[in-house]
PDB file of C-alpha atoms in Angstrom:
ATOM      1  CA  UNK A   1       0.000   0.000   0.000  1.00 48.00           C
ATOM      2  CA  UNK A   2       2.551   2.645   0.982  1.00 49.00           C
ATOM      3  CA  UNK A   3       5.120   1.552  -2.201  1.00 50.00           C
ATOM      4  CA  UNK A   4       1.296   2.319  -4.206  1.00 54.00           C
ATOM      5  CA  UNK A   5       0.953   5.667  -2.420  1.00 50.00           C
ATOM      6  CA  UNK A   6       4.517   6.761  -3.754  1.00 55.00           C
ATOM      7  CA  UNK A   7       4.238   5.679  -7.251  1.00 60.00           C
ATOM      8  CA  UNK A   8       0.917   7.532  -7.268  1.00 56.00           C
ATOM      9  CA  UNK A   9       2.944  10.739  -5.466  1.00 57.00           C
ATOM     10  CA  UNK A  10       5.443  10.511  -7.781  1.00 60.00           C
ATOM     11  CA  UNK A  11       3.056  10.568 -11.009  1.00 68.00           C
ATOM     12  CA  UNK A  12       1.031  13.400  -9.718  1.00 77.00           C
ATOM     13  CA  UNK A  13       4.430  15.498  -9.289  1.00 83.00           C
ATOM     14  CA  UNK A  14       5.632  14.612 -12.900  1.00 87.00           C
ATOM     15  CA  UNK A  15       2.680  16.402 -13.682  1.00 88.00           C
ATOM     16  CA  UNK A  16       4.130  20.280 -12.702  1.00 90.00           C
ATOM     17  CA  UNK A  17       7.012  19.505 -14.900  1.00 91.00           C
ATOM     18  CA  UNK A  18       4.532  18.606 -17.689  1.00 92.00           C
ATOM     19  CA  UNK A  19       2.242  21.791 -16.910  1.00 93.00           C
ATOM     20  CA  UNK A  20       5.283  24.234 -17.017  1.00 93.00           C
ATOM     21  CA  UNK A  21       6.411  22.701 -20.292  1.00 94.00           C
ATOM     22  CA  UNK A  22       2.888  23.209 -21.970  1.00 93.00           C
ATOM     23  CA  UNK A  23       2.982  26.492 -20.401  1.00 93.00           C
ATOM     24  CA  UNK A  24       6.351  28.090 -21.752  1.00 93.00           C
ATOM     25  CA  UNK A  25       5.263  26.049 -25.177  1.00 93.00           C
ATOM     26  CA  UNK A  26       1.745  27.755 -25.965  1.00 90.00           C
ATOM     27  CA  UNK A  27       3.417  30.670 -25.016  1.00 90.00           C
ATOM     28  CA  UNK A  28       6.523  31.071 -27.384  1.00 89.00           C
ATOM     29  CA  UNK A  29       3.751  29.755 -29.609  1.00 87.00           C
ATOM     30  CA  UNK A  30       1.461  32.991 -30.200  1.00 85.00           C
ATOM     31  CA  UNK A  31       4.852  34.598 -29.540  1.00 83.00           C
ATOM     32  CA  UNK A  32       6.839  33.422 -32.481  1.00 76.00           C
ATOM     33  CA  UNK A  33       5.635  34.676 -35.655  1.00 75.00           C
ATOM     34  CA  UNK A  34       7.356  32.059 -37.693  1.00 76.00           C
ATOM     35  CA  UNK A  35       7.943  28.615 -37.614  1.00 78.00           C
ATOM     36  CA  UNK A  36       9.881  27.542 -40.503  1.00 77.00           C
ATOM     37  CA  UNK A  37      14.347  27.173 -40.376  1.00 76.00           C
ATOM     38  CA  UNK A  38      16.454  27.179 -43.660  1.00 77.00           C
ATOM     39  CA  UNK A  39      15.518  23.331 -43.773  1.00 82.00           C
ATOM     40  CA  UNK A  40      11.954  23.037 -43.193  1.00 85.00           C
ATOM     41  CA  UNK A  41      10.954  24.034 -46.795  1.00 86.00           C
ATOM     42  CA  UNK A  42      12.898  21.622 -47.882  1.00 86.00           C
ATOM     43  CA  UNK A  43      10.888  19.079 -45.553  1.00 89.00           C
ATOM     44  CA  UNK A  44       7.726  20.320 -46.293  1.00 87.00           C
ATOM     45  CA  UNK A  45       8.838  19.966 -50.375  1.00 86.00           C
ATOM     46  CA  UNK A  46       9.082  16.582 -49.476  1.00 86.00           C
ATOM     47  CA  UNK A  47       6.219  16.165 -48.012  1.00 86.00           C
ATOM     48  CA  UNK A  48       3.822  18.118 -50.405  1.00 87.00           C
ATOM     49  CA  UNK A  49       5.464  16.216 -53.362  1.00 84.00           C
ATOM     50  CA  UNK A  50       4.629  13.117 -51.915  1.00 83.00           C
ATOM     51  CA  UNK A  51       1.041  14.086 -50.986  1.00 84.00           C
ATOM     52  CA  UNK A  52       0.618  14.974 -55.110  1.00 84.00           C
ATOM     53  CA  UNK A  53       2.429  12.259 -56.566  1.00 80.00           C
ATOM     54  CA  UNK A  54       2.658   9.167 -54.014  1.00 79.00           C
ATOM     55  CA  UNK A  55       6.162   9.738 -54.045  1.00 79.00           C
ATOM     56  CA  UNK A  56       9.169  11.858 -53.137  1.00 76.00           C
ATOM     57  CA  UNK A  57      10.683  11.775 -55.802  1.00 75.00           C
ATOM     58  CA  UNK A  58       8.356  11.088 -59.287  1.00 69.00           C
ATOM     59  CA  UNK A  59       9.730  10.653 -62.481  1.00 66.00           C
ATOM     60  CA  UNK A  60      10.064  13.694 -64.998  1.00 66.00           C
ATOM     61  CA  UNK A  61      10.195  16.162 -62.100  1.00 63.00           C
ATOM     62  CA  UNK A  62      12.974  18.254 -60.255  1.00 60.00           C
ATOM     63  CA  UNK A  63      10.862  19.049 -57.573  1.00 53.00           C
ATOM     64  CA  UNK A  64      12.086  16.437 -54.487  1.00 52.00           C
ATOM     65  CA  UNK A  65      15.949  15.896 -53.609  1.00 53.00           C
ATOM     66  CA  UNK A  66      17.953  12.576 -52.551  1.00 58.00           C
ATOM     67  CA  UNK A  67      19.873  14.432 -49.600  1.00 66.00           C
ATOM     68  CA  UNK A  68      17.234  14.373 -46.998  1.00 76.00           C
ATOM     69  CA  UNK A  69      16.598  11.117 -44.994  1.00 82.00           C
ATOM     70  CA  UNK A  70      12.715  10.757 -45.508  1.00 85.00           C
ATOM     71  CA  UNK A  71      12.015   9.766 -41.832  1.00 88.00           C
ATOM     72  CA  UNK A  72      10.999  12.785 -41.071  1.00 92.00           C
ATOM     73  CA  UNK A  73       9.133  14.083 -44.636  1.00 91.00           C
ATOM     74  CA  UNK A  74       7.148  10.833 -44.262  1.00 91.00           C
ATOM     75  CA  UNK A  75       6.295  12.137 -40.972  1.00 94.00           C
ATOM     76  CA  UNK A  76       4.912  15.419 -42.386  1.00 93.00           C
ATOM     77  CA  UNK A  77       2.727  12.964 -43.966  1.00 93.00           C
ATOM     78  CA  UNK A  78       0.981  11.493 -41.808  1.00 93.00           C
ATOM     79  CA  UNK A  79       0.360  14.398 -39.957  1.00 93.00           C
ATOM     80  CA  UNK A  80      -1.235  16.174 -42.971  1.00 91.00           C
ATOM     81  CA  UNK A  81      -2.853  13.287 -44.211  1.00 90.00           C
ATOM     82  CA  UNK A  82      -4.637  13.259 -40.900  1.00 91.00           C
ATOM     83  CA  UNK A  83      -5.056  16.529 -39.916  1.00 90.00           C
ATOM     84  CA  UNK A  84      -4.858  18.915 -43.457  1.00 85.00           C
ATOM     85  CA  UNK A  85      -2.540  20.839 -44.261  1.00 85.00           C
ATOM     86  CA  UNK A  86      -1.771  23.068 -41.508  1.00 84.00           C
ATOM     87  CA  UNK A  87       1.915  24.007 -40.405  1.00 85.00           C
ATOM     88  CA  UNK A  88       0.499  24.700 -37.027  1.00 89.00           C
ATOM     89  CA  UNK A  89      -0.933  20.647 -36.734  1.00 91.00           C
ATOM     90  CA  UNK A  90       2.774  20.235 -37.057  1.00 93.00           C
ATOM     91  CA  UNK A  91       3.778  22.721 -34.098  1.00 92.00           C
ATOM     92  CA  UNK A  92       1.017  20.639 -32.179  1.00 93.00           C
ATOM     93  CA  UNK A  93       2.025  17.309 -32.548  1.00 94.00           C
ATOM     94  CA  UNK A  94       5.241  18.151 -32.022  1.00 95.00           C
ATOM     95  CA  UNK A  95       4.487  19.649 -28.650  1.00 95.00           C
ATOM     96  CA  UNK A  96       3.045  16.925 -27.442  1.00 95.00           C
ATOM     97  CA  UNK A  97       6.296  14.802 -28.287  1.00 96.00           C
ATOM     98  CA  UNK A  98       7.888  17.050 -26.201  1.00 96.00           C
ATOM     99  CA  UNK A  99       5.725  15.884 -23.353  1.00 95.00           C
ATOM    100  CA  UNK A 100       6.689  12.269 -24.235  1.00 96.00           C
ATOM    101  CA  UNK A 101      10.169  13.313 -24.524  1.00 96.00           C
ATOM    102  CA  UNK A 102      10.078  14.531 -20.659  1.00 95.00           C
ATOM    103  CA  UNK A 103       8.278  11.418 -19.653  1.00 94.00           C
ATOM    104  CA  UNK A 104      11.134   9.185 -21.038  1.00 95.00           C
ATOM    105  CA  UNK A 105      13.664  11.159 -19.375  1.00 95.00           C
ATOM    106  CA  UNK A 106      11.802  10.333 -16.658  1.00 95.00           C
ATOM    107  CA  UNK A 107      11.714   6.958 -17.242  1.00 93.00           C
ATOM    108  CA  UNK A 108      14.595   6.615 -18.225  1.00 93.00           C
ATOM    109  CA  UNK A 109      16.554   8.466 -14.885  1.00 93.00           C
ATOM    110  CA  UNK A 110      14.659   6.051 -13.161  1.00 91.00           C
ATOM    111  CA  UNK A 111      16.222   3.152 -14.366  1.00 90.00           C
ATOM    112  CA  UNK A 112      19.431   3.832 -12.710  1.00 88.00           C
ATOM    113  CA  UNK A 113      18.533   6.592  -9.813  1.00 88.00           C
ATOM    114  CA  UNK A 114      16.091   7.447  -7.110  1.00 88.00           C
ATOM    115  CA  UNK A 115      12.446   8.953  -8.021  1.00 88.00           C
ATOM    116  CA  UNK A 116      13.576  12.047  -7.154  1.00 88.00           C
ATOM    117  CA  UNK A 117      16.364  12.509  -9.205  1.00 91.00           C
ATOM    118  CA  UNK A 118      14.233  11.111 -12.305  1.00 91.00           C
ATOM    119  CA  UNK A 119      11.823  14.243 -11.064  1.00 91.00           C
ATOM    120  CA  UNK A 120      14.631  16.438 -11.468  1.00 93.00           C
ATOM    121  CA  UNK A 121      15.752  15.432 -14.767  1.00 93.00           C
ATOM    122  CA  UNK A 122      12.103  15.344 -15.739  1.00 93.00           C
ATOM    123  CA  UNK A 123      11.883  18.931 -14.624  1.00 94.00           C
ATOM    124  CA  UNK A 124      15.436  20.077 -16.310  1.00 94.00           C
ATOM    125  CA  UNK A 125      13.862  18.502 -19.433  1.00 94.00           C
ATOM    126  CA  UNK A 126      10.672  20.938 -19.162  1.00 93.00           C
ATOM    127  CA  UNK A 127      12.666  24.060 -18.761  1.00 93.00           C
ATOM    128  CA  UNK A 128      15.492  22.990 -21.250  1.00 93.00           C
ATOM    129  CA  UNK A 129      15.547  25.501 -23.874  1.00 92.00           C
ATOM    130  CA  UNK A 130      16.148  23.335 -26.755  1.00 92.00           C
ATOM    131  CA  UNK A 131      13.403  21.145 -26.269  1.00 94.00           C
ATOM    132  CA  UNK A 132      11.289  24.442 -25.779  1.00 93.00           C
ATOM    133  CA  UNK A 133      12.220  26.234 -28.822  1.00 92.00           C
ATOM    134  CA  UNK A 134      12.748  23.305 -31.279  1.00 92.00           C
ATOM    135  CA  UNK A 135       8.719  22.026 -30.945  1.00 92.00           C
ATOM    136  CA  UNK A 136       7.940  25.498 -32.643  1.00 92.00           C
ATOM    137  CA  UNK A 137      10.136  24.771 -35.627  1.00 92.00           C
ATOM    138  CA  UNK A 138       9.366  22.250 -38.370  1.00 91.00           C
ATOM    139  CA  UNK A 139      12.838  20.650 -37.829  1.00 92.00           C
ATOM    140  CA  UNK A 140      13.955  16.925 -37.250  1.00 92.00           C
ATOM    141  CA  UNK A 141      15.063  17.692 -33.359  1.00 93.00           C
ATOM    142  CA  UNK A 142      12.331  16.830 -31.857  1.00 95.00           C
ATOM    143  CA  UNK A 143      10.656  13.824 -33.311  1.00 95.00           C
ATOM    144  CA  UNK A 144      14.501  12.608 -33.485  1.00 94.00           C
ATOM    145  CA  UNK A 145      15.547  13.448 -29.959  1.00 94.00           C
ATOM    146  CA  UNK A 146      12.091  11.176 -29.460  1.00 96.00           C
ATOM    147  CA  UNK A 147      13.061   7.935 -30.911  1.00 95.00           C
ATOM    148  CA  UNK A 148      16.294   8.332 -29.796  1.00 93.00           C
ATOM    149  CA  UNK A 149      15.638   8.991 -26.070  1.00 95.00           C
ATOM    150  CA  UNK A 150      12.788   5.697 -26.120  1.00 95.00           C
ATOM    151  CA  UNK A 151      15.872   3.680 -27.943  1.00 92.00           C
ATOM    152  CA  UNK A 152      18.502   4.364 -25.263  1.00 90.00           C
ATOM    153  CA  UNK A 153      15.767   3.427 -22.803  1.00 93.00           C
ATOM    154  CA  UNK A 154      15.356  -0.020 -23.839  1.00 90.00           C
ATOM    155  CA  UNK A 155      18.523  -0.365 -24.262  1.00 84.00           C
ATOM    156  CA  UNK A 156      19.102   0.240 -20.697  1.00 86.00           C
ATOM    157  CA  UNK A 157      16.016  -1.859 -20.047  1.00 88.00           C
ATOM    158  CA  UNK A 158      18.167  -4.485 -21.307  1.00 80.00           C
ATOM    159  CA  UNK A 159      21.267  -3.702 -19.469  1.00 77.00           C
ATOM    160  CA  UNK A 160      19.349  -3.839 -16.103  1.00 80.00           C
ATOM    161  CA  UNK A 161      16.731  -6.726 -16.645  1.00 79.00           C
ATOM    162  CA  UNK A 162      18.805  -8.676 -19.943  1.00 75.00           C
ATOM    163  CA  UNK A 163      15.728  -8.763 -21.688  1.00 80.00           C
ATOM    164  CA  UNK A 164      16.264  -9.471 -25.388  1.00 77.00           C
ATOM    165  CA  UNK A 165      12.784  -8.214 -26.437  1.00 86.00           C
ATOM    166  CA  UNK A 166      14.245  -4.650 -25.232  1.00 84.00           C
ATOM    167  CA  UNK A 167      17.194  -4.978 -26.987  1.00 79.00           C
ATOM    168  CA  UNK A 168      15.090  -5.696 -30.269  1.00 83.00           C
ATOM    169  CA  UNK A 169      12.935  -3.018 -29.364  1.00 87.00           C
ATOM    170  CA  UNK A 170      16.052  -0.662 -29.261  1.00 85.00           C
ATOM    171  CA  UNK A 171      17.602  -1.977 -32.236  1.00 83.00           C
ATOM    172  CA  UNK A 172      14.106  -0.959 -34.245  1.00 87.00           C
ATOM    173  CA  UNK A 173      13.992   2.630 -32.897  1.00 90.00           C
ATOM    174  CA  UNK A 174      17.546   3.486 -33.702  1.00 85.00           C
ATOM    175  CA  UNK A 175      16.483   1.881 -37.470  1.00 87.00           C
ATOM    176  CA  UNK A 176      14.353   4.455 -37.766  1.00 90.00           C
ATOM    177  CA  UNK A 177      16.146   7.217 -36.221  1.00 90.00           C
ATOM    178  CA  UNK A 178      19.068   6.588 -38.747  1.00 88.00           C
ATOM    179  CA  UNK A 179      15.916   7.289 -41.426  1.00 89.00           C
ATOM    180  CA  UNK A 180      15.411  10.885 -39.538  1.00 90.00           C
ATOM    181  CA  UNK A 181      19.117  11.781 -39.648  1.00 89.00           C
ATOM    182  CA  UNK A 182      21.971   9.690 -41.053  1.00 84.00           C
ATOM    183  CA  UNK A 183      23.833  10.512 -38.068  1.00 83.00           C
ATOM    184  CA  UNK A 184      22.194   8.809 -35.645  1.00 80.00           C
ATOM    185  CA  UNK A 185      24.114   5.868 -37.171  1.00 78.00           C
ATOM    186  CA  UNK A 186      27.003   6.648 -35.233  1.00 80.00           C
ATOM    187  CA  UNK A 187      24.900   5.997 -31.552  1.00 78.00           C
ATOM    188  CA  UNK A 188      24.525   2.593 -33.079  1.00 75.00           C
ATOM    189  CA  UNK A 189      28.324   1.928 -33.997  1.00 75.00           C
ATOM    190  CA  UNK A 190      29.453   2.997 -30.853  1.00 77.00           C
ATOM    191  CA  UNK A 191      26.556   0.769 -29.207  1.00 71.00           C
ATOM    192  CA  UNK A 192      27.491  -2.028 -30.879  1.00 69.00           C
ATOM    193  CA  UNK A 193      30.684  -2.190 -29.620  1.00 69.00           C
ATOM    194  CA  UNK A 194      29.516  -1.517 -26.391  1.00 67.00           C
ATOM    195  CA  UNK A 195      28.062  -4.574 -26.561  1.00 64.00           C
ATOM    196  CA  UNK A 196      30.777  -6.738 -27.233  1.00 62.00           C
ATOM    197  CA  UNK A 197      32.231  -5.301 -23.934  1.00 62.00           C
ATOM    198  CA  UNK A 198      29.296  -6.178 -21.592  1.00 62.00           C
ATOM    199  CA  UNK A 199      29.953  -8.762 -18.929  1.00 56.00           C
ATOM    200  CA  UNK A 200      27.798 -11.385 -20.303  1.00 56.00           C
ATOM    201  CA  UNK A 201      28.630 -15.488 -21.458  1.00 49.00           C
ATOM    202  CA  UNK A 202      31.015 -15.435 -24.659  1.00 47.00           C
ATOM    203  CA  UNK A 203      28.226 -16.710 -26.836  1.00 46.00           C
ATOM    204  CA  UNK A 204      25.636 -13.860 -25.988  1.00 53.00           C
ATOM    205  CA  UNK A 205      29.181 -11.118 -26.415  1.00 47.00           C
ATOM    206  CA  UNK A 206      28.998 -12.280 -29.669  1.00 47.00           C
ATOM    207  CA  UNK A 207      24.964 -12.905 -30.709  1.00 46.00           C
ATOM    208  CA  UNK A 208      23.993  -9.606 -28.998  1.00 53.00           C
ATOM    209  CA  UNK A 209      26.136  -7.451 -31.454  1.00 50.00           C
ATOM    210  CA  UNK A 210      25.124  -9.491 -34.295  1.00 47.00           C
ATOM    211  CA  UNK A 211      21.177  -9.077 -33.841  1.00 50.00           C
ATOM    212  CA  UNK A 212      21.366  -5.698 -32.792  1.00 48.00           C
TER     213      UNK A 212
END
């Protein structure tokens, strides 16, 4: 009963963190007057070609490029598919990644440290200025910073309880984050190797590296 009474404690504070987020959000907002970077018209190009011609990049036409990883144009899809065609759907949706994105910091602080440090780094996470700033931009960041963040988490899920259905789980996400940014590649080298390192039989040192 009293472990229930703290978990419930603990979910009601992760709540202010998630309030001032929202608040500072819908408030830079109606404050900023635009919402596109130097890349997002090449994004929403993407996006708007594929909505006309089922793909981004149809024959006979100059109109899409090959230098973008779609991940995220496929994600301005959706979004307009579902909701229209409205920049400020975008801005929406991607607030309310940020709230997932403060959750899974959460989450993931939790893994390794008390309840109230995750609360902390839940709360650093709703006053971090990035996180803040890049939701009102239609920009990779956030919906990359997303995956990513829920990727590292199962990965540590699978450090702590050596669960291969996390470790599959985290393999997938950082698939698709390497389809938001080629970079994010790199996380996955360097986690691969990691792998090889973890004290662990010599059979799963090797199979763990290979299926991930």
């Amino acid at each position: 009963m009293r472990q229930s009474k703290t978990n419930l404690f603990s979910n009601l504070i992760l709540l202010i963190p998630i309030f001032i987020y929202c608040t500072l959000s819908v408030i830079l907002f109606f404050y900023s007057k635009n919402h596109m970077d130097l890349d997002s018209k090449n994004y929403l190009n993407l996006a708007n070609c594929f909505l006309k011609h089922n793909s981004f990049d149809p024959p006979g036409t100059n109109m899409c490029t090959h230098w973008i990883s779609l991940g995220y144009p496929a994600f301005l899809v959706a979004i307009k598919t579902i909701l229209g065609n409205n920049e400020f759907a975008i801005i929406f949706i991607q607030i309310l990644l940020g709230i997932l994105i403060i959750l899974f910091t959460y989450k993931l602080a939790n893994l390794f440290f008390t309840k109230t440090t995750a609360i902390l780094s839940a709360f650093f996470a709703s006053i971090n200025i990035g996180l803040i700033t890049y939701t009102q931009f239609i920009l990779t960041e956030i919906l990359l910073t997303l995956i990513l963040l829920i990727a590292f988490y199962y990965f540590a899920a699978h450090y702590k309880k050596q669960k291969l259905l996390f470790l599959l789980a985290s393999a997938l996400l950082f698939g698709i984050s390497c389809t938001i940014k080629a970079s994010a590649f790199y996380y996955v080298f360097f986690l691969t190797i990691l792998l090889l390192f973890v004290k662990n039989t010599m059979k799963k040192r090797v199979a763990l590296p290979v299926l991930f």
